[in-house]
PDB file of C-alpha atoms and ligand atoms in Angstrom:
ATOM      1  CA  UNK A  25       0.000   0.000   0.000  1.00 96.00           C
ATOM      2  CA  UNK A  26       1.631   3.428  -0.864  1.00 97.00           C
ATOM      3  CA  UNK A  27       1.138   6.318   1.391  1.00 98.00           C
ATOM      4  CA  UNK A  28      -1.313   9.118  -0.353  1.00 97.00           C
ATOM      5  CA  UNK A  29      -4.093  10.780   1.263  1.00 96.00           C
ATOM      6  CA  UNK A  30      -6.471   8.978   4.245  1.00 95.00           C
ATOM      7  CA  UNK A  31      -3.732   6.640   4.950  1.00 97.00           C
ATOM      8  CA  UNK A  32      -2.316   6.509   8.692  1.00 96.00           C
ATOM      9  CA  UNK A  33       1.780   6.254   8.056  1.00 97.00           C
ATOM     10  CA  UNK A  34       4.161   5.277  11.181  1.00 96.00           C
ATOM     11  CA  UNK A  35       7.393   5.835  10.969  1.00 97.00           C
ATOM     12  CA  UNK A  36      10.650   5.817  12.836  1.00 97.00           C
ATOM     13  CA  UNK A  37      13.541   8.858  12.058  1.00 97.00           C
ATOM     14  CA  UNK A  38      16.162  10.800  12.804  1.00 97.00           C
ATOM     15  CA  UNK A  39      16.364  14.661  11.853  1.00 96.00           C
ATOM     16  CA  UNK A  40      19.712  16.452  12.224  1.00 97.00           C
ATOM     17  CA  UNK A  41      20.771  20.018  11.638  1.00 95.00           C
ATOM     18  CA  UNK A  42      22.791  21.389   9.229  1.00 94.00           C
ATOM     19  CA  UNK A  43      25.558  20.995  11.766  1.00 95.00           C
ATOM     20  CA  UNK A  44      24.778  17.232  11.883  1.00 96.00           C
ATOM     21  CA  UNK A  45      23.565  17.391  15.142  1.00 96.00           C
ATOM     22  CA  UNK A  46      20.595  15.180  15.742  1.00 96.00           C
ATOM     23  CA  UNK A  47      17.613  17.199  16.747  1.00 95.00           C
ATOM     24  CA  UNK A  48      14.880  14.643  17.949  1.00 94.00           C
ATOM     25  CA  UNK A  49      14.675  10.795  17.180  1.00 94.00           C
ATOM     26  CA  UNK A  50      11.807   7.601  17.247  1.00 93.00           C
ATOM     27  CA  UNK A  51      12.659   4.527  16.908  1.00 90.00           C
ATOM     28  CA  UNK A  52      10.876   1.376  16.062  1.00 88.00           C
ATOM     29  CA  UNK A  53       9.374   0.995  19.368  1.00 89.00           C
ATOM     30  CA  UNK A  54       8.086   4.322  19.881  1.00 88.00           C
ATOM     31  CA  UNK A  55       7.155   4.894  16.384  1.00 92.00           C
ATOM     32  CA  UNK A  56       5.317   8.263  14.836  1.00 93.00           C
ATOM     33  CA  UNK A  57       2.398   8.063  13.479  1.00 93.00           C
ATOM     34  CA  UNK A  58       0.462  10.761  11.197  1.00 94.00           C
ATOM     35  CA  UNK A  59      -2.794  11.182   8.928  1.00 95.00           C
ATOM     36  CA  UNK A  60      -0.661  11.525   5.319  1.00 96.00           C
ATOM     37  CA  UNK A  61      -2.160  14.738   3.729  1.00 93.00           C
ATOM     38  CA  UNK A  62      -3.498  16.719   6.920  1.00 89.00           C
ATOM     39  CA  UNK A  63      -0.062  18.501   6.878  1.00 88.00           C
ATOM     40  CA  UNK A  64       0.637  17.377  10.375  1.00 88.00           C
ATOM     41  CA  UNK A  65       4.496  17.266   9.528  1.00 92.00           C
ATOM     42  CA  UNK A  66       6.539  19.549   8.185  1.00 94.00           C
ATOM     43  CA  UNK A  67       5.357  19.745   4.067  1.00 95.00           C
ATOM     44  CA  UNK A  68       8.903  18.774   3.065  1.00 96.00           C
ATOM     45  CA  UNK A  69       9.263  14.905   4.613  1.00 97.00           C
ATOM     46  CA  UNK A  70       5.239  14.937   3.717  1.00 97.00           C
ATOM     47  CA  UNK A  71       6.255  15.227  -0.071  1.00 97.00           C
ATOM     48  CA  UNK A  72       9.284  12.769   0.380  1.00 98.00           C
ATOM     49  CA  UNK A  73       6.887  10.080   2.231  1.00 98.00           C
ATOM     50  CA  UNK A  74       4.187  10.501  -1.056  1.00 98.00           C
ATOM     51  CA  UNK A  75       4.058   6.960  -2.495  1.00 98.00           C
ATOM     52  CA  UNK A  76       6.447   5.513  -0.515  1.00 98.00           C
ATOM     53  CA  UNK A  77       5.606   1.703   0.879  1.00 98.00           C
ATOM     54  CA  UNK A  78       6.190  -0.354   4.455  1.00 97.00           C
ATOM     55  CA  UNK A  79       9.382  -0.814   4.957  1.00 97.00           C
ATOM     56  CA  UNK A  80      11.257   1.896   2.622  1.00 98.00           C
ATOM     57  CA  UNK A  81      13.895   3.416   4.030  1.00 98.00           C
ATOM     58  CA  UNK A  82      15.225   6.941   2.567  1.00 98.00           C
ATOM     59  CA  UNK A  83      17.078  10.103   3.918  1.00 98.00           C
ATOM     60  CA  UNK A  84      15.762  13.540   2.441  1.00 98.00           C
ATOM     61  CA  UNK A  85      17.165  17.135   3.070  1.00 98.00           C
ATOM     62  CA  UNK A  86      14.565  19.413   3.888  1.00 97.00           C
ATOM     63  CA  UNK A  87      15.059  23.175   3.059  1.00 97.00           C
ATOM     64  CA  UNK A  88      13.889  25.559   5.984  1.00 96.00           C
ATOM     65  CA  UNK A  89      11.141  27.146   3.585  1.00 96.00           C
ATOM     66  CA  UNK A  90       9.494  23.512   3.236  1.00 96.00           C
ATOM     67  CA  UNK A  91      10.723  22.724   7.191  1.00 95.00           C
ATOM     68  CA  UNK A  92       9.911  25.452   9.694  1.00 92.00           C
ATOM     69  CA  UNK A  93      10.219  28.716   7.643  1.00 93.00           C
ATOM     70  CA  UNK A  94      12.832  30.784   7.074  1.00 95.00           C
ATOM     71  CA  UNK A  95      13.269  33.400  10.104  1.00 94.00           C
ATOM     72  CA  UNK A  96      10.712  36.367  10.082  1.00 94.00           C
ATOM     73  CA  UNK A  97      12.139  39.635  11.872  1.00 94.00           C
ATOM     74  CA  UNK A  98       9.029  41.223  11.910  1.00 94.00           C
ATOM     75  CA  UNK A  99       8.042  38.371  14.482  1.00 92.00           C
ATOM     76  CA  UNK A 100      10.351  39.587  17.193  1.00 95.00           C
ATOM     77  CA  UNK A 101       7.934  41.844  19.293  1.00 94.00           C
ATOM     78  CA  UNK A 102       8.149  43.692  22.685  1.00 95.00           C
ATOM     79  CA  UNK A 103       5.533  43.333  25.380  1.00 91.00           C
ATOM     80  CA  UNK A 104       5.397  44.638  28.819  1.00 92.00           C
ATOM     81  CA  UNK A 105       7.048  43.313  31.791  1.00 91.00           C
ATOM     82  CA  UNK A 106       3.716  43.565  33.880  1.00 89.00           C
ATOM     83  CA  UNK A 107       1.870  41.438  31.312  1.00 85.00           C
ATOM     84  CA  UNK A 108       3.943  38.368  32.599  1.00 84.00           C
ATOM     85  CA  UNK A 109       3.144  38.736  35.935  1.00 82.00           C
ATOM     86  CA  UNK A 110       5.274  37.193  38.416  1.00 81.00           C
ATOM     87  CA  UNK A 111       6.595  34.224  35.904  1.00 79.00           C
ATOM     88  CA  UNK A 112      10.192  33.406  36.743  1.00 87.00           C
ATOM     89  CA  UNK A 113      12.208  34.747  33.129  1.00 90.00           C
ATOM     90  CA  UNK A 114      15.274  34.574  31.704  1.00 93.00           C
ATOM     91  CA  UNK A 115      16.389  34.867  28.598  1.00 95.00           C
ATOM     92  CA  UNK A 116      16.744  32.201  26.197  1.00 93.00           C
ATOM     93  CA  UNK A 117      13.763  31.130  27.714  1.00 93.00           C
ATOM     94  CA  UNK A 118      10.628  29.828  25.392  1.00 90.00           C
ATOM     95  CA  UNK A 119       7.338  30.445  26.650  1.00 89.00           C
ATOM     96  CA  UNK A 120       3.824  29.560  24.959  1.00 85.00           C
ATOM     97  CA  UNK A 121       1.549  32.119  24.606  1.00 82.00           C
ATOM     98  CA  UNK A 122      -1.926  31.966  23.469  1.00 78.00           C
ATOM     99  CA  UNK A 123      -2.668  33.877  20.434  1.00 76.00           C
ATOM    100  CA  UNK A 124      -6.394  33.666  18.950  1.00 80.00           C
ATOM    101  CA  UNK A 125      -5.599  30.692  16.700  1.00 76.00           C
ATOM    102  CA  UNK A 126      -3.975  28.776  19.551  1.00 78.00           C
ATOM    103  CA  UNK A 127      -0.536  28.342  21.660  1.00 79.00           C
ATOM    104  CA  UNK A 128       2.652  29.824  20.026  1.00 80.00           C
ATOM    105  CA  UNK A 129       6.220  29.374  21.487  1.00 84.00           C
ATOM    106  CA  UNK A 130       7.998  32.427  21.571  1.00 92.00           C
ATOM    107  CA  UNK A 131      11.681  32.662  22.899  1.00 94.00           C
ATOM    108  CA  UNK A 132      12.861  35.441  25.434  1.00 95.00           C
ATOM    109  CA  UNK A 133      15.799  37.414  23.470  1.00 96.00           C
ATOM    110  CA  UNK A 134      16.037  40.203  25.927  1.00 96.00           C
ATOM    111  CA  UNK A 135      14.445  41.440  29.532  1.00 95.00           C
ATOM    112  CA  UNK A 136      14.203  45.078  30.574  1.00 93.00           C
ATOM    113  CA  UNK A 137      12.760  46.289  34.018  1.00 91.00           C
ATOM    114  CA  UNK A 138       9.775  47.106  31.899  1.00 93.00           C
ATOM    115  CA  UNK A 139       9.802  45.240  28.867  1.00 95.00           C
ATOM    116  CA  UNK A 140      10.548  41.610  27.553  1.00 94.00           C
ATOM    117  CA  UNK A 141      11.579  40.933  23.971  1.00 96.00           C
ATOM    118  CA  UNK A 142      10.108  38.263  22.279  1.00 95.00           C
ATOM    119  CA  UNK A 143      11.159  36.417  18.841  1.00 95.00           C
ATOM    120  CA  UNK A 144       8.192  34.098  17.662  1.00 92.00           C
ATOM    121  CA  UNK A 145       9.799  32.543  15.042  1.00 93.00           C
ATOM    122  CA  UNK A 146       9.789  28.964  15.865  1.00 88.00           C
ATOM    123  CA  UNK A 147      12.808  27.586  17.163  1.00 87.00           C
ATOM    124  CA  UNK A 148      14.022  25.726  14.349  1.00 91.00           C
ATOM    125  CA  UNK A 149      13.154  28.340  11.658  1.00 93.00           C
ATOM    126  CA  UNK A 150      15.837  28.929   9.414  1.00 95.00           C
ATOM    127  CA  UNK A 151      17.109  25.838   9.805  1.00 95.00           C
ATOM    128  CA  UNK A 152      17.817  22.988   6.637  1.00 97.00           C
ATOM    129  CA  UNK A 153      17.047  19.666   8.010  1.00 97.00           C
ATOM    130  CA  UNK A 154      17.760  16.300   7.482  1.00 98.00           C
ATOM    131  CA  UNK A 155      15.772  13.326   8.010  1.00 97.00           C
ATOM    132  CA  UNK A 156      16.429   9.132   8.133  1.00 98.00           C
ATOM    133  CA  UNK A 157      13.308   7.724   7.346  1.00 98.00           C
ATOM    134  CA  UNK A 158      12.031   3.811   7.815  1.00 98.00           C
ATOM    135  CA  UNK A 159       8.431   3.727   6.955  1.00 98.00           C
ATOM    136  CA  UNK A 160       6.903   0.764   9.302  1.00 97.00           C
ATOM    137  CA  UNK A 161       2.876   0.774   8.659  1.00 96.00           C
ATOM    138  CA  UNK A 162       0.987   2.082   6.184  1.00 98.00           C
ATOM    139  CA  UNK A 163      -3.229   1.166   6.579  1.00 97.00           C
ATOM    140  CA  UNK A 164      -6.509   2.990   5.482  1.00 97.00           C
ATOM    141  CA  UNK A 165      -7.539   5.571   8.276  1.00 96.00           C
ATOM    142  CA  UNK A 166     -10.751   5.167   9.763  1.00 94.00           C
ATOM    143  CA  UNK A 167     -13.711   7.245   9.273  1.00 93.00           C
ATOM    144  CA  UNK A 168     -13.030   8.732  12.617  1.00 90.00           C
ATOM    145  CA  UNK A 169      -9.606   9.541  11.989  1.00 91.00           C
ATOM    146  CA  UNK A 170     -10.681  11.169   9.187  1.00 91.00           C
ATOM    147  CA  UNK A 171     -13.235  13.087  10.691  1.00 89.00           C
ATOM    148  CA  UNK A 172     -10.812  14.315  13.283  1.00 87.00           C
ATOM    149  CA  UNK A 173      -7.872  15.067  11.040  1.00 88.00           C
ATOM    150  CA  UNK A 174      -4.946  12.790  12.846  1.00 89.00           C
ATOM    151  CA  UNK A 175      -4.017   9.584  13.776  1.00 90.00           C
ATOM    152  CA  UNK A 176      -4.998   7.153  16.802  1.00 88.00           C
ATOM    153  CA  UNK A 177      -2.487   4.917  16.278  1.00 83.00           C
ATOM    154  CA  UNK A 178      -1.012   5.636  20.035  1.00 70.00           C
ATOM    155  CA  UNK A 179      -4.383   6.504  21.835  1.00 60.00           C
ATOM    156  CA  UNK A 180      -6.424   3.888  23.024  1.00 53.00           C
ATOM    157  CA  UNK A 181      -9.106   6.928  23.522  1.00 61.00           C
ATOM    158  CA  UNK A 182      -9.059   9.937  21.606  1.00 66.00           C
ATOM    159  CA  UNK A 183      -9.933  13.070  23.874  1.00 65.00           C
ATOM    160  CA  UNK A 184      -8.932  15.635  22.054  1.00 65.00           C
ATOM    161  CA  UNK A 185     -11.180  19.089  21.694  1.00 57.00           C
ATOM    162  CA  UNK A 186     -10.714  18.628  17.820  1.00 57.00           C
ATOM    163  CA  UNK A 187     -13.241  20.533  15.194  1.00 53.00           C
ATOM    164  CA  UNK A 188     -12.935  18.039  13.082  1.00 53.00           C
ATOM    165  CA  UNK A 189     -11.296  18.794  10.171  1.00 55.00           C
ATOM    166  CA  UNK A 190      -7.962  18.412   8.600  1.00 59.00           C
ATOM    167  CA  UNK A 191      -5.796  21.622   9.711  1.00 52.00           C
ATOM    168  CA  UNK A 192      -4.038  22.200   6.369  1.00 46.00           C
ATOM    169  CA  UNK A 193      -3.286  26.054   7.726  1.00 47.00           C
ATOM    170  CA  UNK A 194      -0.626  26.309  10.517  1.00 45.00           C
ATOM    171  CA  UNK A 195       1.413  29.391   9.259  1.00 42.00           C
ATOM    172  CA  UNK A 196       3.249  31.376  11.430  1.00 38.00           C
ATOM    173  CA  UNK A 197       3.464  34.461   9.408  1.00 38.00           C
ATOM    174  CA  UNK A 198       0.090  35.283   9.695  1.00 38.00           C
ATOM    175  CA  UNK A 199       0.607  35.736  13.073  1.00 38.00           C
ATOM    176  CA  UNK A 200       0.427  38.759  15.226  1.00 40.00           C
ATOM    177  CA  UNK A 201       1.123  39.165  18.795  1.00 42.00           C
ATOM    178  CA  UNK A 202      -0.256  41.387  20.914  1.00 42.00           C
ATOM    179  CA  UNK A 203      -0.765  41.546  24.313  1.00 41.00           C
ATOM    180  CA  UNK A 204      -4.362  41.681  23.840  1.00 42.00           C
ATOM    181  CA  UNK A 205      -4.649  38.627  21.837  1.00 42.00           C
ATOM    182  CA  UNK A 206      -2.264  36.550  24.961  1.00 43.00           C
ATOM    183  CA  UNK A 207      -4.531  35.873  27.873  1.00 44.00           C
ATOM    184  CA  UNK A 208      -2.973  33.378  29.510  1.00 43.00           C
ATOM    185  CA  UNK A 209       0.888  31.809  29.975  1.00 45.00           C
ATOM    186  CA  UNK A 210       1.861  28.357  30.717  1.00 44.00           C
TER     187      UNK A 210
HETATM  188 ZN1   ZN B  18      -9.067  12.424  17.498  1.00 76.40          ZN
END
């Protein structure tokens, strides 16, 4: 069965940096496990797993534009001090805010008695990355999994506060902070 759209593909991998330095990992035994054409991945190892079958095994370099972005100055904002409350900060620091479409992480670049700069460009933006790839299961998704838009491969019950729908749409340049918009920190 080749993976195209509806199917539920796990897979283990490796992803390293440009510097070679390996970012995350899965193995066999802790496999991941997506809804192929929901864009749940990063669009650039979505393309390279397009038709590919159980058991293929295949490295692909992943430009940041088809990755995490390329890095967006207009992203780095400044908000005020108060608006954190009494949060421990430092800088370096990534915090997730709430924005009206949902959580973003933001990093801490710089902290001011009255002010904290944020960059919410996401971590790895600007980065080339490349993946080791060994397809393990490929099988129809079920109508539910469709309805919901991901997998349930690793939930025995799926409680999640989905609408329902495949989110093709999660594009960080539309977004824009505010303090307004941020209700709430983690
Ligand atoms: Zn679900």
């Amino acid at each position: 069965m080749k993976i195209s759209e509806n199917k539920v593909v796990s897979f283990s991998y490796t992803v390293k940096n440009a510097a070679g330095e390996v970012l995350d990992q899965s193995d066999a035994s802790a496999p991941f496990s997506y809804l192929h054409g929901c864009h749940q991945i990063i669009s650039g190892l979505e393309v390279a797993l397009e038709g590919k079958e159980k058991d293929a095994k295949f490295s692909v370099h992943v430009d940041p534009e088809d990755a995490y972005g390329v890095r967006d100055e207009s992203l780095i904002f400044t908000i005020d001090r108060s608006y954190l409350g009494d949060e421990p900060i430092e800088k370096g620091m990534q915090l997730q805010l709430q924005a009206e479409d949902g959580y973003h992480i933001v990093t801490i670049l710089d902290i001011t008695d009255t002010e904290v700069k944020l960059d919410g460009n996401h971590p790895l933006a600007g980065e080339s990355l490349d993946f080791d790839v060994q397809v393990l299961d490929v099988r129809e998704a079920t109508a539910e999994e469709i309805e919901h838009g991901h997998s349930h491969s690793h939930e025995h019950d799926c409680d999640c506060n989905c609408e329902g729908e495949c989110d093709s749409d999660d594009d960080f340049d539309d977004i824009e902070f505010t303090p307004e918009d941020d209700e709430k920190l983690d």
